[in-house]
Amino acid sequence: MKTPGIISLSNLTFSYDANLQDAISDLSLEIPAGSIAAILGPNGAGKSTLLHIILGMLAPQGGQVLLDGKNLSFYSRREMSRLVGLVPQIEHIPFEFSVMEYILLGRAPYMGILQMPSDEDYQTVSEILRTLKLTHLAHRVVLDLSGGERQMVLLARALAQQPRILLLDEPTSHLDLSNKGHILRILKDLAEQGVTVIFTTHDPYTAVLSAQYLILMRDGNILDSGPIEQVLKADKLTSTYGVPVRVVKVNGHSVILLDQTLT
Amino acid sequence: MPQRSRLTRLFWLLGLTLLGVLVVSIFIGRYPSPYWMSPSLLREDELARRLVLSLRLPRILTALLMGMSLSSAGAVLQMIFRNPLVEPGFLGVSQGAAFGAALSILWVGSSPIIMEISAILFALMGLMLSYFLARRMRHGSWALRLILSGIAVSALFSAGNGIMKYLADPLSQLPEITFWMLGGLWGMTWKKLLFISPFVIVGLLIVYLMRWRLNLLSLSDETAFSLGTAPARERTLLLVGAVSATAAITAVGGIVGWIGLIVPHIARRIFGANAQYTIPASMMIGGMLTVICDNIARALLPGEIPLGIITSLLGALAFLALMISPKIKMRI
């Protein structure tokens, strides 16, 4: 049986350069398995840095990241890739891979360095395509897809890793409302199945729509973190974005408004 | 995407065509008369038999290995650098190998093994210089920076080659060095072939066995990392494989351009982008085209035409055709 993907960040400190100010300082947070956490902040706040630390690509100078109670450094690269999937913000694909070929790359964590995909790998990918209703795209070239379709294919590739933790870097930033809603719905479904989802966004409303946990970042610092009801406050969002922000309730849903008139 | 069963059929067709080209090539030449030797002559004429066994066969096999090495190296470089416009010649590899070989001829001695090692070392140096220069450039896309730094490094080695030609003994060393610049397989023997085979075969094996992995390594670092690869280590291993095969073959065949650029494009056109198929397809198509070009080089005129001239002519024409074809999409 798969163990849950619990993430604990404990007194995490990270700096790109010892002479520079810490990009992240003393961050502690526990994200329970099967929940959705949003890392929220303006562009350049350091959100992707935090994502890369959880992925194991960047090593923190202080504190530790625990996955299921075990320090990240105790996992092998292959174990990590089976545990954590990543949907990058932009994937530059220079060659004309078909959707099927591209999603198959997500099976790499289950293959040896000299191995080719097996029939089971093809079956797993076909199943993911069916679940995400992408079967009709299987033989299309990824580069020819629309922005929304391409984002779904990136997500499908990460899901082919069968991860317990899914990291997404600005998954909805280039999408229209309909595609945004579609992706967030899928993330909720995944969380209900026990996958821990962490995504970065610069749009507070995207966080409100789906996340249970919120990490607020600005200029590389964590301003606050915790359950969304505690963190989603007008004053904290105002500090995060540097502009006056109001949080109002509409039909029981929080809506974030810019509290200024543009004249 | 081409279906797997269709791809299998295409591979059979390609394999049989390659085998046909190899067999036919044995009988192409200028003995006993221009262009064609009757197969029955192999039974009747001792000289014909010796010609085929001692000269044509090692030459045809070297041409095959040359095409396989250049085109698979081209495919590897294009995917790893995520740039469909690179080939060993554009990244300082070929000029570096020729420089290493010329250096060895001039100052170390033209023993094949020393020449090969020197060619391989300088080919790797050419590639690394191109890569690090591109990383240090501040402006332009990665594709553009890589091309520019490759041109600069190739030009540096080319200047070095020019200096060595100037310093070389016009009677003994100069003809040997000039040979590198034009490329050709005349004078190929079993001995020379055996000398380069270990480098070429190990290099080709690395590329062939890691071919599916190459797809992962063409993605961004963060995605490749998240999929469990060690991007830097695995890319280096593939590059060393591709470059040592290319450098070893350059050590005996000189600079033969365009095959490494054009063949991966043809292979991708037929077999799609997946390196699981494009690598073997590139090897087969590259091998076949080089054998055909070498047949032209040795049989068309009474004197030998340098192979590099023929591949450049055909390669440039094919490249132009690819560029202006409305069906071909280039994305840089």
XYZ file of C-alpha atoms in Angstrom:
595
model
C 0.000 0.000 0.000
C 1.231 3.475 -0.782
C 2.107 5.599 2.220
C 0.659 9.093 2.338
C 2.706 11.975 1.013
C 3.154 14.144 4.110
C 5.492 17.085 3.701
C 7.101 18.763 6.696
C 9.268 21.808 6.276
C 11.217 22.456 9.429
C 13.181 25.672 10.067
C 14.035 25.803 6.390
C 16.657 28.343 5.348
C 17.953 28.785 1.829
C 20.186 31.281 0.101
C 21.500 31.288 -3.482
C 24.693 32.924 -2.300
C 26.197 33.061 1.202
C 26.755 36.818 0.761
C 23.164 37.500 -0.193
C 20.090 37.760 1.972
C 18.346 34.426 2.601
C 15.861 33.584 -0.134
C 13.913 31.609 2.437
C 14.436 31.926 6.165
C 13.211 29.751 9.015
C 10.151 28.301 7.308
C 8.246 25.615 9.183
C 5.055 24.062 7.887
C 3.382 20.697 7.701
C 1.241 19.852 4.703
C -0.911 16.786 5.388
C -1.309 14.063 2.791
C -4.123 14.622 0.341
C -4.291 18.360 0.842
C -3.666 21.240 -1.503
C -1.209 23.985 -0.628
C -0.724 27.153 -2.630
C 2.484 29.171 -2.551
C 1.175 32.657 -3.217
C 3.095 35.799 -4.004
C 3.921 38.341 -6.682
C 6.263 37.527 -9.558
C 9.847 37.047 -8.404
C 8.870 36.280 -4.800
C 10.872 33.041 -4.691
C 7.938 30.656 -5.078
C 9.679 28.436 -7.634
C 12.748 28.295 -5.356
C 10.657 26.725 -2.622
C 9.197 24.273 -5.142
C 12.713 23.293 -6.268
C 13.757 22.719 -2.639
C 10.829 20.350 -2.098
C 11.753 18.630 -5.380
C 15.292 18.115 -4.068
C 16.881 20.160 -6.856
C 18.117 22.810 -4.426
C 19.556 21.878 -1.033
C 18.612 24.098 1.924
C 21.465 25.535 4.010
C 19.499 25.090 7.208
C 16.556 23.032 8.436
C 15.146 20.108 6.551
C 12.397 18.884 4.279
C 10.786 15.667 5.437
C 8.739 13.487 3.133
C 6.740 10.962 5.123
C 8.962 11.748 8.113
C 12.185 10.981 6.230
C 14.753 13.610 5.281
C 14.867 14.293 1.546
C 18.563 13.443 1.375
C 17.812 9.827 2.333
C 15.801 9.268 -0.838
C 17.567 8.164 -4.001
C 16.936 10.133 -7.193
C 14.749 7.327 -8.495
C 12.740 7.051 -5.251
C 12.185 10.799 -5.346
C 10.971 10.717 -8.936
C 8.419 8.045 -8.018
C 7.294 10.082 -5.043
C 7.236 13.636 -6.419
C 6.021 14.776 -9.848
C 6.625 18.248 -11.272
C 4.588 20.292 -13.737
C 6.932 23.119 -14.787
C 5.679 26.579 -15.637
C 6.953 26.418 -19.186
C 8.305 23.395 -20.988
C 10.214 24.245 -24.126
C 9.866 21.169 -26.312
C 12.088 21.632 -29.350
C 11.083 18.477 -31.214
C 7.766 17.192 -32.470
C 6.953 14.603 -29.826
C 3.460 13.180 -29.985
C 1.318 13.473 -26.866
C 1.680 9.727 -26.224
C 5.482 9.826 -26.610
C 5.754 12.853 -24.351
C 3.580 11.442 -21.554
C 5.505 8.164 -21.742
C 8.557 10.109 -20.539
C 6.784 10.226 -17.181
C 7.378 6.481 -16.871
C 11.162 7.030 -16.643
C 11.250 6.588 -12.821
C 10.114 2.995 -13.321
C 12.658 2.179 -16.019
C 16.367 1.424 -16.017
C 18.746 3.788 -17.783
C 18.953 1.502 -20.850
C 15.329 0.341 -20.833
C 12.625 1.116 -23.398
C 8.966 1.641 -22.405
C 7.095 -1.648 -21.998
C 3.512 -2.526 -22.946
C 2.536 -1.861 -19.317
C 3.974 1.646 -19.588
C 1.876 2.229 -22.711
C -1.172 0.901 -20.843
C -0.559 3.176 -17.846
C -0.308 6.169 -20.163
C -3.455 5.161 -22.071
C -5.291 4.964 -18.759
C -4.112 8.430 -17.721
C -5.172 9.777 -21.117
C -8.610 8.229 -20.583
C -8.938 9.608 -17.040
C -8.001 13.106 -18.173
C -10.175 12.753 -21.318
C -7.188 13.289 -23.595
C -7.324 10.072 -25.612
C -8.289 11.973 -28.775
C -5.010 13.905 -28.537
C -2.757 10.841 -28.146
C -1.262 11.012 -31.635
C -1.199 14.811 -31.989
C 2.095 16.695 -31.834
C 2.449 18.469 -28.450
C 3.704 21.656 -30.124
C 0.494 21.924 -32.144
C -1.770 21.939 -29.079
C -3.514 24.963 -27.540
C -2.222 26.377 -24.242
C -4.916 24.596 -22.227
C -4.350 21.254 -23.954
C -0.615 21.558 -23.511
C -0.982 22.233 -19.787
C -3.117 19.093 -19.506
C -0.398 17.112 -21.294
C 2.275 18.428 -18.886
C 0.030 17.374 -16.011
C -0.539 13.952 -17.600
C 3.226 13.466 -17.935
C 3.705 14.190 -14.231
C 0.808 11.837 -13.366
C 2.474 9.063 -15.380
C 5.061 9.090 -12.579
C 2.194 8.000 -10.279
C 3.445 10.465 -7.676
C 2.143 10.879 -4.148
C 3.177 14.511 -4.177
C 2.503 16.760 -7.136
C 4.288 20.086 -7.537
C 2.988 22.590 -10.090
C 4.663 25.860 -11.038
C 2.016 28.453 -11.985
C -0.262 25.801 -13.497
C -3.037 28.199 -14.460
C -1.229 31.435 -15.268
C -1.654 31.181 -19.053
C -5.107 29.646 -19.070
C -8.565 31.049 -19.745
C -11.273 30.701 -17.082
C -12.653 27.446 -18.426
C -9.263 25.701 -18.607
C -8.295 27.139 -15.224
C -11.460 25.680 -13.668
C -10.791 22.340 -15.372
C -7.221 22.064 -14.044
C -8.219 23.095 -10.501
C -11.031 20.512 -10.547
C -8.512 17.816 -11.481
C -6.168 18.929 -8.692
C -9.044 18.640 -6.186
C -9.868 15.152 -7.474
C -6.214 14.129 -7.127
C -6.103 15.444 -3.559
C -9.254 13.460 -2.750
C -7.405 10.372 -3.983
C -4.630 11.101 -1.476
C -2.145 12.994 -3.657
C -0.585 15.992 -1.890
C -0.677 18.964 -4.261
C 1.507 22.039 -3.957
C 1.322 24.759 -6.559
C 2.676 28.256 -6.964
C 0.490 31.096 -8.160
C 0.570 34.867 -8.270
C -3.230 34.970 -8.379
C -4.882 34.884 -4.918
C -8.222 33.830 -6.392
C -6.688 30.643 -7.846
C -5.426 29.812 -4.347
C -8.803 30.550 -2.755
C -10.603 28.315 -5.241
C -8.645 25.189 -4.439
C -6.095 25.360 -1.611
C -6.466 24.401 2.032
C -3.002 25.661 2.976
C -1.369 28.888 1.999
C 2.231 30.089 2.006
C 2.570 33.829 1.403
C 5.874 34.951 -0.121
C 7.373 38.293 -1.033
C 10.953 39.196 -1.979
C 12.138 35.726 -1.055
C 10.617 35.824 2.420
C 7.777 33.803 3.821
C 5.328 36.337 5.231
C 2.943 33.769 6.664
C 1.902 30.180 6.232
C -0.799 27.886 7.529
C -4.415 26.895 6.922
C -6.023 29.238 4.400
C -8.681 30.579 6.825
C -5.903 31.878 9.064
C -3.648 33.264 6.387
C -6.076 34.756 3.896
C -6.429 38.161 5.572
C -6.554 41.556 3.925
C -3.563 42.931 5.863
C -1.359 39.928 4.996
C -2.304 40.051 1.320
C -1.665 43.800 1.348
C 1.861 43.159 2.685
C 2.364 40.390 0.145
C 1.409 42.425 -2.919
C 2.306 45.922 -1.690
C -1.096 47.266 -2.728
C -4.248 47.662 -0.619
C -6.312 44.483 -0.847
C -9.748 43.611 0.529
C -11.153 40.145 1.199
C -14.946 40.024 0.867
C -17.359 37.143 1.130
C -19.704 36.520 -1.802
C -22.166 33.638 -1.327
C -19.813 32.167 1.287
C -16.746 32.358 -1.000
C -13.809 34.641 -0.324
C -13.139 37.108 -3.120
C -10.010 39.243 -3.220
C -10.407 42.788 -4.465
C -7.925 45.523 -5.177
C -8.899 48.222 -2.679
C -8.190 51.288 -4.774
C -9.754 53.199 -7.599
C -7.758 53.632 -10.730
C -8.176 57.207 -11.858
C 2.438 9.719 -34.440
C 3.599 6.836 -36.545
C 2.220 3.584 -35.089
C 4.635 1.038 -33.706
C 3.734 -1.638 -36.270
C 4.250 0.857 -39.086
C 7.618 1.801 -37.628
C 8.657 -1.841 -37.487
C 7.783 -2.236 -41.182
C 9.730 0.913 -42.009
C 12.772 -0.396 -40.132
C 12.654 -3.669 -42.046
C 12.451 -1.758 -45.307
C 15.322 0.516 -44.307
C 17.438 -2.414 -43.106
C 16.936 -4.349 -46.334
C 17.701 -1.272 -48.449
C 20.892 -0.688 -46.457
C 21.918 -4.301 -46.914
C 21.219 -3.981 -50.650
C 23.322 -0.805 -50.877
C 26.197 -2.507 -49.035
C 26.140 -5.546 -51.322
C 25.856 -3.463 -54.500
C 28.707 -1.204 -53.306
C 31.092 -4.164 -53.376
C 30.695 -4.287 -57.142
C 30.920 -0.547 -57.761
C 34.315 0.832 -58.736
C 36.640 1.291 -61.645
C 38.021 -2.216 -61.934
C 37.998 -3.939 -64.356
C 36.020 -1.211 -66.138
C 34.363 1.954 -64.808
C 31.297 1.754 -62.509
C 30.446 -1.952 -62.291
C 32.192 -5.240 -61.729
C 30.346 -8.415 -62.554
C 29.841 -10.568 -59.400
C 31.032 -13.626 -61.346
C 34.456 -11.997 -61.588
C 34.953 -12.732 -57.877
C 35.199 -16.428 -58.746
C 37.337 -15.985 -61.829
C 39.731 -13.138 -61.119
C 42.177 -13.307 -58.196
C 42.956 -9.588 -58.455
C 39.252 -8.714 -58.268
C 38.865 -10.907 -55.204
C 41.856 -9.286 -53.487
C 40.659 -5.810 -54.451
C 37.263 -6.446 -52.908
C 38.562 -8.141 -49.764
C 41.519 -5.884 -49.028
C 40.381 -2.487 -50.275
C 36.675 -2.185 -51.027
C 35.312 -4.065 -47.996
C 37.209 -2.149 -45.288
C 36.429 1.081 -47.101
C 32.690 0.318 -47.384
C 32.537 -0.721 -43.726
C 34.371 2.444 -42.677
C 31.955 4.542 -44.746
C 29.095 2.739 -43.007
C 30.556 3.419 -39.543
C 31.331 6.987 -40.546
C 27.735 7.669 -41.598
C 26.402 5.955 -38.478
C 28.707 7.952 -36.192
C 28.201 11.354 -37.809
C 24.423 11.113 -38.020
C 23.860 9.649 -34.575
C 26.247 12.234 -33.111
C 24.252 14.920 -34.952
C 21.005 13.557 -33.507
C 22.479 13.409 -29.986
C 23.873 16.959 -30.168
C 20.628 18.324 -31.614
C 18.588 16.776 -28.816
C 20.920 17.499 -25.910
C 21.457 21.114 -26.949
C 17.785 21.335 -27.927
C 18.776 22.845 -31.221
C 17.893 21.215 -34.554
C 20.613 23.196 -36.334
C 23.701 21.738 -34.714
C 25.947 18.992 -35.998
C 29.449 17.880 -34.983
C 30.957 20.316 -37.498
C 29.079 23.300 -36.042
C 30.257 22.785 -32.491
C 33.976 22.605 -32.984
C 34.029 18.791 -32.905
C 35.150 18.116 -36.485
C 37.582 21.029 -36.693
C 38.871 20.102 -33.228
C 39.432 16.494 -34.320
C 41.238 17.633 -37.465
C 43.356 20.009 -35.384
C 44.258 17.172 -32.998
C 45.169 14.920 -35.917
C 47.223 17.647 -37.643
C 49.014 18.429 -34.391
C 49.872 14.801 -34.019
C 51.133 14.529 -37.634
C 53.309 17.584 -37.196
C 54.844 17.104 -33.768
C 54.022 13.776 -32.228
C 54.112 11.404 -35.147
C 51.422 10.000 -37.394
C 50.974 6.708 -35.594
C 47.253 5.916 -35.946
C 46.621 5.353 -32.239
C 48.282 8.638 -31.156
C 46.479 10.473 -33.934
C 43.113 9.050 -32.856
C 43.595 9.892 -29.208
C 44.752 13.389 -30.096
C 41.740 13.781 -32.450
C 39.324 12.618 -29.736
C 40.819 14.890 -27.070
C 40.663 17.970 -29.281
C 37.173 17.095 -30.507
C 35.961 16.971 -26.891
C 37.815 20.190 -26.187
C 36.086 21.841 -29.168
C 32.683 20.754 -27.890
C 33.349 21.909 -24.329
C 34.722 25.255 -25.480
C 31.627 25.840 -27.638
C 29.373 24.924 -24.737
C 31.094 27.090 -22.112
C 31.438 30.054 -24.457
C 27.711 29.831 -25.222
C 26.972 29.811 -21.501
C 29.034 32.927 -20.945
C 27.432 34.917 -23.763
C 24.868 37.360 -22.488
C 22.614 38.015 -25.425
C 20.466 35.924 -27.717
C 18.658 32.630 -27.352
C 20.476 29.438 -26.338
C 20.206 28.141 -29.918
C 21.784 31.282 -31.339
C 24.522 31.490 -28.676
C 25.488 27.887 -29.255
C 25.719 28.334 -33.009
C 27.759 31.532 -32.614
C 30.190 30.031 -30.122
C 30.469 26.878 -32.265
C 31.347 29.000 -35.292
C 33.951 30.912 -33.260
C 35.565 27.754 -31.856
C 35.553 26.052 -35.268
C 37.148 29.158 -36.761
C 39.845 29.107 -34.062
C 40.682 25.477 -34.772
C 40.480 26.168 -38.482
C 43.031 28.982 -38.053
C 45.199 26.565 -36.089
C 44.883 24.080 -38.937
C 45.921 26.804 -41.365
C 49.026 27.569 -39.281
C 49.928 23.894 -39.201
C 49.513 23.598 -42.954
C 51.865 26.557 -43.288
C 54.435 24.949 -40.994
C 54.108 21.442 -42.429
C 56.674 19.815 -44.673
C 55.163 20.299 -48.162
C 56.189 16.855 -49.315
C 55.469 14.579 -46.393
C 53.162 16.285 -43.903
C 51.122 18.761 -45.957
C 49.334 16.195 -48.163
C 48.301 14.283 -45.041
C 46.944 17.396 -43.339
C 45.161 18.628 -46.481
C 43.435 15.280 -46.568
C 41.739 16.064 -43.208
C 40.259 19.221 -44.541
C 38.597 17.609 -47.531
C 37.666 14.245 -46.073
C 37.939 10.935 -47.819
C 38.412 7.242 -47.314
C 41.051 6.359 -49.893
C 43.793 4.225 -48.488
C 41.482 2.605 -45.909
C 42.787 -0.737 -44.739
C 41.597 -3.406 -42.321
C 44.369 -2.328 -39.968
C 43.135 1.272 -39.822
C 39.566 0.090 -39.448
C 40.529 -2.179 -36.555
C 42.322 0.714 -34.866
C 39.281 2.968 -34.815
C 36.643 0.254 -34.293
C 36.792 0.101 -30.471
C 36.181 3.864 -30.124
C 33.489 3.891 -32.779
C 31.671 0.777 -31.614
C 31.720 1.701 -27.927
C 30.572 5.242 -28.799
C 27.757 3.976 -31.033
C 26.708 1.413 -28.422
C 26.414 4.060 -25.700
C 24.264 6.213 -27.982
C 22.147 3.277 -29.159
C 21.536 1.833 -25.696
C 20.678 5.192 -24.135
C 18.476 6.279 -27.031
C 15.156 6.455 -25.162
C 16.850 8.240 -22.283
C 17.967 10.889 -24.786
C 14.327 12.031 -25.018
C 14.386 12.886 -21.305
C 17.660 14.720 -21.650
C 16.206 16.962 -24.350
C 13.795 18.418 -21.774
C 14.583 21.260 -19.374
C 16.916 20.505 -16.460
C 14.142 20.715 -13.877
C 11.856 18.320 -15.766
C 14.687 15.876 -16.521
C 15.673 16.012 -12.834
C 12.095 15.457 -11.664
C 11.952 12.345 -13.854
C 14.843 10.789 -11.955
C 17.717 11.507 -14.325
C 21.076 13.007 -13.402
C 20.977 15.459 -16.342
C 24.599 16.646 -16.293
C 26.105 13.180 -15.821
C 23.920 11.428 -18.365
C 24.309 14.164 -20.973
C 28.083 14.016 -20.545
C 28.085 10.238 -21.000
C 26.066 10.515 -24.206
C 28.237 13.349 -25.507
C 31.429 11.410 -24.807
C 29.973 8.408 -26.671
C 28.865 10.482 -29.657
C 32.021 12.588 -29.825
C 34.502 9.720 -29.442
C 32.822 7.846 -32.303
C 32.901 10.991 -34.461
C 36.470 11.896 -33.528
C 37.810 8.395 -34.170
C 36.143 8.281 -37.572
C 37.423 11.799 -38.350
C 40.910 10.539 -37.475
C 40.815 8.211 -40.484
C 38.307 9.961 -42.754
C 38.932 13.667 -42.229
C 36.199 16.284 -42.052
C 33.012 15.066 -43.720
C 30.286 17.634 -43.274
C 26.499 17.831 -43.511
C 25.718 14.157 -42.845
C 25.428 14.941 -39.120
C 23.037 17.812 -39.758
C 20.780 16.530 -42.473
C 20.289 12.857 -41.601
C 18.643 13.380 -38.178
C 16.132 15.686 -39.918
C 15.332 13.028 -42.505
C 15.035 10.396 -39.759
C 12.681 12.590 -37.725
C 10.575 13.244 -40.828
C 10.037 9.518 -41.322
C 10.097 8.138 -37.780
C 8.945 11.084 -35.624
C 10.817 12.848 -32.814
C 11.172 9.874 -30.444
C 14.907 9.111 -30.194
C 14.087 5.457 -29.542
C 13.458 5.299 -33.298
C 15.362 8.311 -34.665
C 18.721 7.103 -33.365
C 18.697 3.708 -35.142
C 17.036 5.340 -38.164
C 19.733 8.041 -38.266
C 22.427 5.380 -38.023
C 20.938 3.375 -40.890
C 20.142 6.324 -43.175
C 23.495 8.008 -42.378
C 25.400 4.788 -43.046
C 23.571 4.252 -46.309
C 24.035 7.845 -47.556
C 27.737 7.883 -46.708
C 28.318 4.554 -48.461
C 26.504 5.913 -51.536
C 28.510 9.176 -51.437
C 31.733 7.219 -51.068
C 30.763 5.045 -54.043
C 30.406 8.227 -56.096
C 33.720 9.532 -54.688
C 35.681 6.476 -55.757
C 33.913 5.461 -58.967
C 32.553 8.523 -60.775
C 35.831 9.885 -62.140
C 39.160 8.222 -62.902
C 40.649 10.203 -60.001
C 39.205 10.146 -56.480
C 36.802 12.969 -55.567
C 37.151 13.990 -51.875
C 34.178 12.571 -49.974
C 33.645 15.807 -48.039
C 32.911 17.653 -51.291
C 30.181 15.186 -52.292
C 28.493 15.086 -48.873
C 28.594 18.894 -48.683
C 27.020 19.233 -52.114
C 24.268 16.672 -51.533
C 23.779 17.722 -47.897
C 23.411 21.389 -48.728
C 20.903 20.595 -51.498
C 18.907 18.320 -49.180
C 18.999 20.970 -46.455
C 17.685 23.607 -48.848
C 14.927 21.258 -49.930
C 13.987 20.650 -46.285
C 13.997 24.359 -45.495
C 11.753 25.410 -48.364
C 9.415 22.438 -48.201
C 6.018 23.587 -46.902
C 5.600 20.267 -45.081
C 8.652 20.729 -42.923
C 8.264 22.620 -39.668
C 11.409 23.951 -38.014
C 11.018 25.262 -34.515
C 13.933 27.066 -32.987
